[in-house]
PDB file of C-alpha atoms in Angstrom:
ATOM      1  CA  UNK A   1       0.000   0.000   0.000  1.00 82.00           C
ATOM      2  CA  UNK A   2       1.429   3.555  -0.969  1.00 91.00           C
ATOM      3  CA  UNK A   3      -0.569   6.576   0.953  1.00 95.00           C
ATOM      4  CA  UNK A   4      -0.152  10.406  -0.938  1.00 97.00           C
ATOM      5  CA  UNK A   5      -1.699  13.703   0.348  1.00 97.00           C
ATOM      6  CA  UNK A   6      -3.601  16.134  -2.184  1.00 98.00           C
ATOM      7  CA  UNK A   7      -3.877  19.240  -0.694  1.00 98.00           C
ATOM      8  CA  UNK A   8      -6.720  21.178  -1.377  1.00 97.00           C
ATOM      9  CA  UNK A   9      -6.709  24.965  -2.937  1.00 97.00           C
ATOM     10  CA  UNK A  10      -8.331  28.639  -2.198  1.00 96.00           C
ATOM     11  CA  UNK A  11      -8.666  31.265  -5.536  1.00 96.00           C
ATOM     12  CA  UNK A  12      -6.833  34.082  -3.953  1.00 97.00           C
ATOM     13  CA  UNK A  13      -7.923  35.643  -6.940  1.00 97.00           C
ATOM     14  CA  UNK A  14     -10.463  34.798 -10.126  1.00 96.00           C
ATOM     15  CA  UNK A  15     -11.296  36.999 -12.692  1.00 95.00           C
ATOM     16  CA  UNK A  16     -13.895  35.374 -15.930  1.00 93.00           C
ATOM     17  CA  UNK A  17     -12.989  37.059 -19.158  1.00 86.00           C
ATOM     18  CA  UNK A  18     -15.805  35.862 -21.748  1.00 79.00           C
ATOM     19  CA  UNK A  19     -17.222  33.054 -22.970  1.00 77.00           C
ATOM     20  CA  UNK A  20     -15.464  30.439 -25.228  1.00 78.00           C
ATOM     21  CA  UNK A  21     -16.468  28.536 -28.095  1.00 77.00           C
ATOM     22  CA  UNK A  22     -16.075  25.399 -26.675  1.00 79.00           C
ATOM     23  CA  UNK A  23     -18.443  26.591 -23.618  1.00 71.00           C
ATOM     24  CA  UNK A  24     -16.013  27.316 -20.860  1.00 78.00           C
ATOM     25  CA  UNK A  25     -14.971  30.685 -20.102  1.00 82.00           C
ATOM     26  CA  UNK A  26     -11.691  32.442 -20.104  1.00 89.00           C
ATOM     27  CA  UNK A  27     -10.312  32.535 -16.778  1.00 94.00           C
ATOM     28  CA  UNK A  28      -6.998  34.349 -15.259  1.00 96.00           C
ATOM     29  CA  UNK A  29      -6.949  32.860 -11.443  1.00 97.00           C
ATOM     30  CA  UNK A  30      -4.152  33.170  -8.461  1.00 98.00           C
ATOM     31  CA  UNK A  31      -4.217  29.826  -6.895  1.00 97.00           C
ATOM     32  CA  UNK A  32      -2.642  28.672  -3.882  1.00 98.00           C
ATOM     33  CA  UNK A  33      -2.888  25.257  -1.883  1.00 97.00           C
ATOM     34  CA  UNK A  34      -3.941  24.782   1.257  1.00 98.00           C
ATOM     35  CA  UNK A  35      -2.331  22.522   4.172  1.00 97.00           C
ATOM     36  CA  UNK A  36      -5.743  20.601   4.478  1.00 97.00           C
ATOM     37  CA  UNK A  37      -5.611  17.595   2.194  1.00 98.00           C
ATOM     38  CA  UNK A  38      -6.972  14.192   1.304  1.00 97.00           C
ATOM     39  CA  UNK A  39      -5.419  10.879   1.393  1.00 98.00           C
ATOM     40  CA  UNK A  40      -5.088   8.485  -0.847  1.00 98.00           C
ATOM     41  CA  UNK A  41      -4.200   4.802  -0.542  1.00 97.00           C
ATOM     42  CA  UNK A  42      -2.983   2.423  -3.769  1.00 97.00           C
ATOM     43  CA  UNK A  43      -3.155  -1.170  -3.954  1.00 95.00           C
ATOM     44  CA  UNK A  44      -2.181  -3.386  -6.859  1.00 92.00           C
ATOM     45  CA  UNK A  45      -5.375  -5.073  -7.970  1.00 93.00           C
ATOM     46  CA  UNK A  46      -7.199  -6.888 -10.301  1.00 93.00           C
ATOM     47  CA  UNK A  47      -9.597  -4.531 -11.179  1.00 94.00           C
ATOM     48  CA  UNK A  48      -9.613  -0.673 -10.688  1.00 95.00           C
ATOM     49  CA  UNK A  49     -11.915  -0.169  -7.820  1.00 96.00           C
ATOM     50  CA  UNK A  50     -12.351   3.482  -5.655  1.00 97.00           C
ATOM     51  CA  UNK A  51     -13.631   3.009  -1.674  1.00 97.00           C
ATOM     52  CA  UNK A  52     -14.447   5.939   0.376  1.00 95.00           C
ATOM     53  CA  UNK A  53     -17.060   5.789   3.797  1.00 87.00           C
ATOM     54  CA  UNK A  54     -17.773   9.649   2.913  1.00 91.00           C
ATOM     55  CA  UNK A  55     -21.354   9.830   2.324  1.00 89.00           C
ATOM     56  CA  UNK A  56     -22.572  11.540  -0.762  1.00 87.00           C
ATOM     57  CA  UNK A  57     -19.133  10.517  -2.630  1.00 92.00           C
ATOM     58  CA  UNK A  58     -19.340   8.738  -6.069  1.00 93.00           C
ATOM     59  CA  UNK A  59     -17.428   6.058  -6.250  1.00 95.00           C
ATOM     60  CA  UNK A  60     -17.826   4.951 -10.144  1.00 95.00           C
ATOM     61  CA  UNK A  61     -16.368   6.242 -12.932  1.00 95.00           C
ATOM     62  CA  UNK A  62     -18.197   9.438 -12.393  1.00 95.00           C
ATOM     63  CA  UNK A  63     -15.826  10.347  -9.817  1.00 96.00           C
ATOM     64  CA  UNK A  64     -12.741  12.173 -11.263  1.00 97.00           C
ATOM     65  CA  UNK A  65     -10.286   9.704  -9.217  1.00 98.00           C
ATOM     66  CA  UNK A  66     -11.988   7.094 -11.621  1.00 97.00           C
ATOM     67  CA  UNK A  67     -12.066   9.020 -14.971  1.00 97.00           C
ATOM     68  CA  UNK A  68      -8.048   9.783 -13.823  1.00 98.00           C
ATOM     69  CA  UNK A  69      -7.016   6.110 -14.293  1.00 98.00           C
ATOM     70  CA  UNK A  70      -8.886   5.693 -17.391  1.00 97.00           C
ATOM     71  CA  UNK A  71      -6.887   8.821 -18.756  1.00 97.00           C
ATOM     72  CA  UNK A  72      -3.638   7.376 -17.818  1.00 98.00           C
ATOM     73  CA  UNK A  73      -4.871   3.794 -19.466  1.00 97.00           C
ATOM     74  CA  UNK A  74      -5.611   5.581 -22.853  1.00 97.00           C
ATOM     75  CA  UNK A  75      -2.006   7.077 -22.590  1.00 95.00           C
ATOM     76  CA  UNK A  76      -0.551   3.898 -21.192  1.00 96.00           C
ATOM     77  CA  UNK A  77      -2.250   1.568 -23.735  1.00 96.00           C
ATOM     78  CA  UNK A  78      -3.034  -0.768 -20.867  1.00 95.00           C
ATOM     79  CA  UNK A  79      -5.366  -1.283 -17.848  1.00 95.00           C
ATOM     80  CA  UNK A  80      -3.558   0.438 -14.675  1.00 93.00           C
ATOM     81  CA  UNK A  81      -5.574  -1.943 -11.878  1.00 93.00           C
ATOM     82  CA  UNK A  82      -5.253  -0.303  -8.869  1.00 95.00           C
ATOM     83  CA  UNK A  83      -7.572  -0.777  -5.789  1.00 97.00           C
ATOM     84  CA  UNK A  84      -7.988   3.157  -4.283  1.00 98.00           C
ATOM     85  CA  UNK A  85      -8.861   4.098  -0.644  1.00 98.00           C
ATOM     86  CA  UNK A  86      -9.976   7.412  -0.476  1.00 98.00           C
ATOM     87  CA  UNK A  87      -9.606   9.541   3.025  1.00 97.00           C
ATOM     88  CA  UNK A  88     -11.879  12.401   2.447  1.00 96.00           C
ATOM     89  CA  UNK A  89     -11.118  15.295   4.253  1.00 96.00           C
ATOM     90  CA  UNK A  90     -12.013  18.401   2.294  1.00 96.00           C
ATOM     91  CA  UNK A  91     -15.512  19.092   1.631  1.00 92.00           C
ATOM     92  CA  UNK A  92     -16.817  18.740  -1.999  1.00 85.00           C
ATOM     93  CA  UNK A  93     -18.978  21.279  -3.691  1.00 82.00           C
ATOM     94  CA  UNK A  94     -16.974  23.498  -1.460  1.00 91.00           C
ATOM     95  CA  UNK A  95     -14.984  25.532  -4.514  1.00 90.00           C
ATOM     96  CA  UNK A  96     -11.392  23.911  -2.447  1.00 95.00           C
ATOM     97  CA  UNK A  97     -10.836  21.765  -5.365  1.00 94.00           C
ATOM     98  CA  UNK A  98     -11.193  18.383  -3.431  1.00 95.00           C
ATOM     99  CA  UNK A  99     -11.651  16.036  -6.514  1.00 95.00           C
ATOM    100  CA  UNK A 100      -9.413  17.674  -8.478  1.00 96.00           C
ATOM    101  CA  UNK A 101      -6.416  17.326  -6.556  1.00 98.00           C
ATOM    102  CA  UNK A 102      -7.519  13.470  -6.062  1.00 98.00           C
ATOM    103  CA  UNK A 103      -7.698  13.155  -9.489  1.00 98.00           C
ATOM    104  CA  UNK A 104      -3.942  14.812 -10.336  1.00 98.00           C
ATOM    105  CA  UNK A 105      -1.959  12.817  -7.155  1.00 98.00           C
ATOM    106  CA  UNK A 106      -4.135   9.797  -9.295  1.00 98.00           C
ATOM    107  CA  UNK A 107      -1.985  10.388 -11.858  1.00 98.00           C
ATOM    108  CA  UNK A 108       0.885  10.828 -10.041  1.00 98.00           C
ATOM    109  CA  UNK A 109       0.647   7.676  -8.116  1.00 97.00           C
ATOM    110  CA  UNK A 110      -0.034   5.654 -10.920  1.00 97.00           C
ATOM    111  CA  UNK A 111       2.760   7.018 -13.266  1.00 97.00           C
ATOM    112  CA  UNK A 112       5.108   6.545  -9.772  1.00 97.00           C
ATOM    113  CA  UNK A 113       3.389   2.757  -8.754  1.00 95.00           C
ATOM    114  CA  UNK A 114       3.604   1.422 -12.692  1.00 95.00           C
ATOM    115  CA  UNK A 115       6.745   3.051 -13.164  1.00 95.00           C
ATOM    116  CA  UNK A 116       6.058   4.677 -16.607  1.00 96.00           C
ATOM    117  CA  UNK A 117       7.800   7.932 -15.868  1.00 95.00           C
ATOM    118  CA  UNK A 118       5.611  10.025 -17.704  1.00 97.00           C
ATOM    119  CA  UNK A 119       7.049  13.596 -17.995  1.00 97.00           C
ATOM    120  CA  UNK A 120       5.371  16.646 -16.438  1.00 96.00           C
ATOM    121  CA  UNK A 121       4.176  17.422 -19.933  1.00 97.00           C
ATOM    122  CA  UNK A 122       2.733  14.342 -20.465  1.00 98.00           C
ATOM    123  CA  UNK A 123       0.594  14.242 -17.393  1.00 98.00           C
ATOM    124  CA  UNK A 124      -0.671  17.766 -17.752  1.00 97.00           C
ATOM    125  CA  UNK A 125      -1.963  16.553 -20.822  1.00 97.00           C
ATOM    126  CA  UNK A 126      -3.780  14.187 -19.145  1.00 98.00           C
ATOM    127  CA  UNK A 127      -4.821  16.121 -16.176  1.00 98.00           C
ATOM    128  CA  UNK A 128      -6.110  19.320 -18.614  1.00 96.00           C
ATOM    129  CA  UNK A 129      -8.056  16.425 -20.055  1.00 96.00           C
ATOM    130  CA  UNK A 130      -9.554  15.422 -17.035  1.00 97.00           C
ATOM    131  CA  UNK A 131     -10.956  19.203 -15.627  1.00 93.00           C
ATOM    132  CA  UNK A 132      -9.704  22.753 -15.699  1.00 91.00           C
ATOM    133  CA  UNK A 133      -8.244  22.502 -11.899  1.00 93.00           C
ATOM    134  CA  UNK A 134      -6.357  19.120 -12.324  1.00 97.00           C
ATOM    135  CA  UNK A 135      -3.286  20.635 -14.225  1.00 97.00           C
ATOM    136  CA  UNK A 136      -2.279  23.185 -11.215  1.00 98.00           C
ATOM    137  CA  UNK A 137      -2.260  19.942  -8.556  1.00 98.00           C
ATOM    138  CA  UNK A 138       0.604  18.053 -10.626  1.00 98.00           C
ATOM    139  CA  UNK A 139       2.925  20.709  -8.652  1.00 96.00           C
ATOM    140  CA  UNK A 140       0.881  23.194  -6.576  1.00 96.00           C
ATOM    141  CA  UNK A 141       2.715  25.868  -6.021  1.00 97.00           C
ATOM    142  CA  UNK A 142       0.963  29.508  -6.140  1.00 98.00           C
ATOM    143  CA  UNK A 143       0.388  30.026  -9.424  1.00 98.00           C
ATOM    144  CA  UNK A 144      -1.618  32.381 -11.951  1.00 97.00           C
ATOM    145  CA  UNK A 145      -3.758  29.730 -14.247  1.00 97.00           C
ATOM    146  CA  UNK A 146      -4.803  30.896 -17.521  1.00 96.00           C
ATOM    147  CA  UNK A 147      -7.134  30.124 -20.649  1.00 94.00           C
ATOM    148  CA  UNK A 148      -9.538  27.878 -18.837  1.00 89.00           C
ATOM    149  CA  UNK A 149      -7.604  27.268 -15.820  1.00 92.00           C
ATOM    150  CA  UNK A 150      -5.058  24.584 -17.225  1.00 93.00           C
ATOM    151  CA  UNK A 151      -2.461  26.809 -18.131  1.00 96.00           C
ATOM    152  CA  UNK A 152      -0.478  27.325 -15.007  1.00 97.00           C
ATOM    153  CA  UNK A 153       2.205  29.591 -14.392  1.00 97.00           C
ATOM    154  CA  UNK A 154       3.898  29.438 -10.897  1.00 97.00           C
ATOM    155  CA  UNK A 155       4.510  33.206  -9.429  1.00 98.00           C
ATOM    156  CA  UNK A 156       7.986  33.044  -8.345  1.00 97.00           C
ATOM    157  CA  UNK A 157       7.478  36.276  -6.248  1.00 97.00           C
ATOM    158  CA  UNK A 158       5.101  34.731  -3.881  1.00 97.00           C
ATOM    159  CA  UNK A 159       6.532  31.045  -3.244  1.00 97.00           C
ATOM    160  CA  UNK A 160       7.396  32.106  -0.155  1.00 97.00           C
ATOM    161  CA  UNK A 161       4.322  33.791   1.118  1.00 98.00           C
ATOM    162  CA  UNK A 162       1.972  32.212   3.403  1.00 97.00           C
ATOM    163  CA  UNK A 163      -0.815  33.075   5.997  1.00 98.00           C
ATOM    164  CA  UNK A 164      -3.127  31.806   8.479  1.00 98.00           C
ATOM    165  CA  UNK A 165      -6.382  31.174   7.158  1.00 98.00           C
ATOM    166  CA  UNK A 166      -9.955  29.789   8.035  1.00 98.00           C
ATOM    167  CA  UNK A 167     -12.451  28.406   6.102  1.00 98.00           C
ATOM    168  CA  UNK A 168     -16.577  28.375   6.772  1.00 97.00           C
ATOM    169  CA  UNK A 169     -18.678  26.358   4.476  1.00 96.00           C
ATOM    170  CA  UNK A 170     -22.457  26.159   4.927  1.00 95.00           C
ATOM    171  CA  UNK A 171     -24.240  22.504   4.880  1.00 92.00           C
ATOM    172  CA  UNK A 172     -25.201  22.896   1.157  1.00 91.00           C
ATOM    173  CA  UNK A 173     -22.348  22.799  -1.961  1.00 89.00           C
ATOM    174  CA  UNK A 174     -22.457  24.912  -5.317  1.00 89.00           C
ATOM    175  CA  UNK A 175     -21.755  23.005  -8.311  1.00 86.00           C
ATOM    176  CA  UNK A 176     -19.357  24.945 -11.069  1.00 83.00           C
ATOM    177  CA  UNK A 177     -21.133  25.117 -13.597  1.00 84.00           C
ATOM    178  CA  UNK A 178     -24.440  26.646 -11.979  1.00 86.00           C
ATOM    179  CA  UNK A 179     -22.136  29.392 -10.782  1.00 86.00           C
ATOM    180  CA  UNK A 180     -20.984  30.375 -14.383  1.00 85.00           C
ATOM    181  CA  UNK A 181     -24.623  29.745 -15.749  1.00 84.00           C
ATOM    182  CA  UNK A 182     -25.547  32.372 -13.141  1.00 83.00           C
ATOM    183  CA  UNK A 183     -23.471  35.325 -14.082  1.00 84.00           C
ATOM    184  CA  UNK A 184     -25.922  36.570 -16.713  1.00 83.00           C
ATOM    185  CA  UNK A 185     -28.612  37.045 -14.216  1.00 79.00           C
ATOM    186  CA  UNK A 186     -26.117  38.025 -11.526  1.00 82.00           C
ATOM    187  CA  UNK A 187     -26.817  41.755  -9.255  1.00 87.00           C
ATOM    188  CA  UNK A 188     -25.050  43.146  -6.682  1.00 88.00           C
ATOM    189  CA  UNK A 189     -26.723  42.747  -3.048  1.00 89.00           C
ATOM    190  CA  UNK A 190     -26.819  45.883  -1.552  1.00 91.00           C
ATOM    191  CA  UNK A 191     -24.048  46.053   1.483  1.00 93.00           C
ATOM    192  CA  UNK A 192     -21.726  43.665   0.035  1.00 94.00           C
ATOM    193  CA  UNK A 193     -18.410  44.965  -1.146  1.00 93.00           C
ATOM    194  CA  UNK A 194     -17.454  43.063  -4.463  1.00 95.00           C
ATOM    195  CA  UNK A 195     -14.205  45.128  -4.426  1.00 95.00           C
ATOM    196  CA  UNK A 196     -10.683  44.308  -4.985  1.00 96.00           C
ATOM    197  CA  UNK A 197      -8.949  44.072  -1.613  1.00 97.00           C
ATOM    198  CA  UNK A 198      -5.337  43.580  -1.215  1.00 97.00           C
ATOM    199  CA  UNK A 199      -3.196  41.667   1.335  1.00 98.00           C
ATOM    200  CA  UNK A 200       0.678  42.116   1.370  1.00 97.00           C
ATOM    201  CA  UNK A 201       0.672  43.175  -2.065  1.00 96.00           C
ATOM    202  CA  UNK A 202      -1.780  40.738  -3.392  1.00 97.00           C
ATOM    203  CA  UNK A 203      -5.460  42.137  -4.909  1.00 97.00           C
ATOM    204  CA  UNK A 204      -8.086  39.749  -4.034  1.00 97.00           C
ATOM    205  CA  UNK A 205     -10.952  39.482  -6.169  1.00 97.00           C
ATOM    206  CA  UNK A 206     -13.740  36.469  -6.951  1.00 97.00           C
ATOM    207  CA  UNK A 207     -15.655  37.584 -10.224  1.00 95.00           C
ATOM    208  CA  UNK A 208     -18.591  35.155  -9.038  1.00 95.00           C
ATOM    209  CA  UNK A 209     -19.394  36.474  -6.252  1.00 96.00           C
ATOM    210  CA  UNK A 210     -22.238  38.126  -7.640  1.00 94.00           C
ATOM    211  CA  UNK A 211     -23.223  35.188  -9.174  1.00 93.00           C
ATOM    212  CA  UNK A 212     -23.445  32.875  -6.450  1.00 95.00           C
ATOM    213  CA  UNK A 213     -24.939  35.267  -3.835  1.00 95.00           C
ATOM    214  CA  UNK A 214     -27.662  36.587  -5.938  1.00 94.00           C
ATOM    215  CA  UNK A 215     -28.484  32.813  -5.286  1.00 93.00           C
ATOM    216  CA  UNK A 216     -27.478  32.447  -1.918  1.00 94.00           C
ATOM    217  CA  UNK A 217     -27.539  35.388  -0.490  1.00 95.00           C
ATOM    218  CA  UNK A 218     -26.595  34.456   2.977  1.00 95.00           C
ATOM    219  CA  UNK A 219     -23.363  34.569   1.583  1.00 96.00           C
ATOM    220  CA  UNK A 220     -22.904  37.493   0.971  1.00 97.00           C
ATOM    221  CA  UNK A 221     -23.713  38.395   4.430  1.00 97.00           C
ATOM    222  CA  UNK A 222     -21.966  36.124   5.466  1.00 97.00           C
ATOM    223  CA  UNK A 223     -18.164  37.763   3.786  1.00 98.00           C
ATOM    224  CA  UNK A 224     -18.865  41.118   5.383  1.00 97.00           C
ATOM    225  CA  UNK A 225     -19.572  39.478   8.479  1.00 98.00           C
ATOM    226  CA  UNK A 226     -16.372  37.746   8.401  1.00 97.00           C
ATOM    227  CA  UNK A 227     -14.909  41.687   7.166  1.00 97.00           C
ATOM    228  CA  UNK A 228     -15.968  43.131  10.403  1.00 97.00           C
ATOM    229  CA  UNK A 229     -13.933  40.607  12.763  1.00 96.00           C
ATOM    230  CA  UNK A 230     -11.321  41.081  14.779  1.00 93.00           C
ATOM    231  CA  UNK A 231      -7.873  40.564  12.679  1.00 96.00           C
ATOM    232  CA  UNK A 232      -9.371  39.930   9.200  1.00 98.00           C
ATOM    233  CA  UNK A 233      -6.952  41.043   6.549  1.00 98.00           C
ATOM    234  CA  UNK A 234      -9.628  39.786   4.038  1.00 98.00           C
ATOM    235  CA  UNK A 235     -12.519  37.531   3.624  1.00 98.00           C
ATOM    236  CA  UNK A 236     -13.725  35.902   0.163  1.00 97.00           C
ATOM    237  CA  UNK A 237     -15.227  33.359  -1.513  1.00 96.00           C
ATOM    238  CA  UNK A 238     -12.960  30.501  -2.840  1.00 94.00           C
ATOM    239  CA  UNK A 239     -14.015  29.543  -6.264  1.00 91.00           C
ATOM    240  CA  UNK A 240     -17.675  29.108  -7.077  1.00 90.00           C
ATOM    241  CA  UNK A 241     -18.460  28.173  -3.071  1.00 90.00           C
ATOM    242  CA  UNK A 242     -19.825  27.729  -0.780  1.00 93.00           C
ATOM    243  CA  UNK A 243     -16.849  28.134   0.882  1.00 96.00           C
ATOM    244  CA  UNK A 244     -15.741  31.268   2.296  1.00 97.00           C
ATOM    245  CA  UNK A 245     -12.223  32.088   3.757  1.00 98.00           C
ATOM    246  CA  UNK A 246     -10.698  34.755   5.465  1.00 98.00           C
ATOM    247  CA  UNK A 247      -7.095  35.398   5.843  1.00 98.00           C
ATOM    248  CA  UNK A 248      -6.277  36.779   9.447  1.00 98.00           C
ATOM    249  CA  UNK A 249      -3.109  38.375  10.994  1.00 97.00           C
ATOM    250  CA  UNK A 250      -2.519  34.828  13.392  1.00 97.00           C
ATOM    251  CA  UNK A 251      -3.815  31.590  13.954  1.00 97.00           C
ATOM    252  CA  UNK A 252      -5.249  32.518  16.971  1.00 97.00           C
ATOM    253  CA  UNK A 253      -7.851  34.860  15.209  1.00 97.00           C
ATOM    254  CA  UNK A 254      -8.349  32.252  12.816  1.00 97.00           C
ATOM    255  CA  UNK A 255     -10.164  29.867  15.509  1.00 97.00           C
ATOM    256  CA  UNK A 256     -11.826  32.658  17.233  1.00 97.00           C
ATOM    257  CA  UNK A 257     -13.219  33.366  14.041  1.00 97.00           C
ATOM    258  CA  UNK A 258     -14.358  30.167  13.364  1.00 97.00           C
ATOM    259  CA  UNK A 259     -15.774  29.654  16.788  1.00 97.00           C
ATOM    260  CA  UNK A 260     -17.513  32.833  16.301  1.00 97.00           C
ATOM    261  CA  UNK A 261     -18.883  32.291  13.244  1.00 97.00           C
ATOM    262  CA  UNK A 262     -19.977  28.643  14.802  1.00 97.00           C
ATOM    263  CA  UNK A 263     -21.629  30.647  17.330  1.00 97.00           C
ATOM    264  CA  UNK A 264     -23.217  33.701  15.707  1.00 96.00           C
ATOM    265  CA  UNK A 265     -24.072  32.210  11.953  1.00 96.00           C
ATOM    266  CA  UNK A 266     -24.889  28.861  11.872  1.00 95.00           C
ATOM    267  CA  UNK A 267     -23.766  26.046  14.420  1.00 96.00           C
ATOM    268  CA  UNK A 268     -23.859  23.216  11.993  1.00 96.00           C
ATOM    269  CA  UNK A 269     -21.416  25.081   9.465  1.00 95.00           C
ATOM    270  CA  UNK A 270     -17.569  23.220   8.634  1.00 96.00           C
ATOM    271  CA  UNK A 271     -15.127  25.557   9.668  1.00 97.00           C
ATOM    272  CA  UNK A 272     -11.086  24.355   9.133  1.00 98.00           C
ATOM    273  CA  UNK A 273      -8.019  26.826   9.908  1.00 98.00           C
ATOM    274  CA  UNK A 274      -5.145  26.445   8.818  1.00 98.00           C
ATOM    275  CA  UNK A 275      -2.303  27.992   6.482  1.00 98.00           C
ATOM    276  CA  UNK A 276      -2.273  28.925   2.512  1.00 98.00           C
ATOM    277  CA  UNK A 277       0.939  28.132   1.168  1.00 97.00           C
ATOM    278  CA  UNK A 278       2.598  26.286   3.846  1.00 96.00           C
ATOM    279  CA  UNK A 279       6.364  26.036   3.332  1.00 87.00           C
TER     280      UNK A 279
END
């Protein structure tokens, strides 16, 4: 058995830039992992099979763990039979990138177990083919990803910046493409600042926003609630939700915050703190 860690990821930034023929939209996003993470267990097999106790998880081939073998078997002209335990530890629907990370360490534990020594190229080939996300997990570094979203370029100037951070996700999930499929209707909620706010040098932005809160607009409360704490350098939402995360000046605002927001918002919300960009 051979255990790997995919870390999940927060947008620091995500701007949409139009529509593309092929239906996804241009996207220019600052990414950044996260030092909360899944695990993943590989077994040599007979078949390729996917467990996970995590209710509400897919474990067939719609999951992208699933549909990440089958892209290294059309590469690797052969069936890759692995049996794969899944740990799930970061929320899905969340907008943290949960099954996309599972799906690139996939293809890194399978090129590493089989011993086909792929090259970086080759498996972002495979990841881009799998989802827009996949390509930045092969080596997450903070990084600006481009076109839509597999074209990663790591920002040398910020490799070594880091914060504390926490996270506060409601009970329900937003799926991707609902969020993009909203931003036609989208309006600004009065009170809620959609503004760029900046953080060491770094302008935060999330172009959805409006999108997903003129659907749920608790969230949107929600962010300036977060604003008006104690330490907050800046509070956001990470993708297209329902997470929302603010970065804070220590860890020990971080789980106030969360206890706070526990206490004053909603009791049965997730909360996680923890650090963007660990080194």
């Amino acid at each position: 058995m051979t255990t790997y860690s995919a870390p999940a990821k927060i947008n620091l930034s995500l701007k949409v830039q139009g529509k593309r023929e092929d239906g996804y939209h241009n996207v220019d996003i600052l990414m950044a992992k996260l030092d909360l993470a899944d695990e993943l267990s590989f077994h040599n097999s007979r078949t390729t099979t996917l467990l996970c106790d995590t209710p509400g998880v897919p474990t067939d081939e719609s999951n992208l763990v699933i549909k990440a073998v089958r892209e290294f078997e059309k590469a690797y002209g052969r069936k890759a039979k692995q049996k794969i335990t899944l740990n799930k530890k970061v929320p899905f629907g969340a907008g943290l990138g949960g099954g996309s990370a599972d799906a690139a360490v996939t293809l890194l534990a399978v090129n590493e177990i089989i011993g086909t020594q792929y090259t970086h190229e080759e498996l972002h080939a495979m990841a881009a083919a799998i989802g827009s996300d996949v390509p930045f997990f092969l080596n997450p570094v903070i990084s600006r990803c481009t076109g839509r979203g597999e074209i990663v370029t790591p920002v040398e100037e910020l490799a070594g910046w880091s914060s504390p951070i926490v996270l506060i996700k409601p009970q329900f999930g937003v799926s991707t493409p609902s969020a993009y499929r909203g931003l036609n209707g989208a309006h600004r909620m009065k009170g809620v600042n959609y503004g760029a706010q900046t953080v060491d040098g770094i302008r935060l932005v999330n172009e959805l926003e409006r999108a997903v809160f003129t659907k749920f607009p608790a969230l949107g409360l929600w962010k300036m609630w977060m604003l008006r704490q104690d330490g907050v350098r800046a509070a956001l939402m990470s993708g297209s939700g329902s997470t929302l995360f603010a970065l804070t000046e220590t860890h020990e605002q971080a789980r106030a915050l969360a206890e706070a927001a526990r206490a004053e918002l909603d009791p049965t919300i997730w909360t996680y703190c923890g650090t963007v960009n660990p080194q």
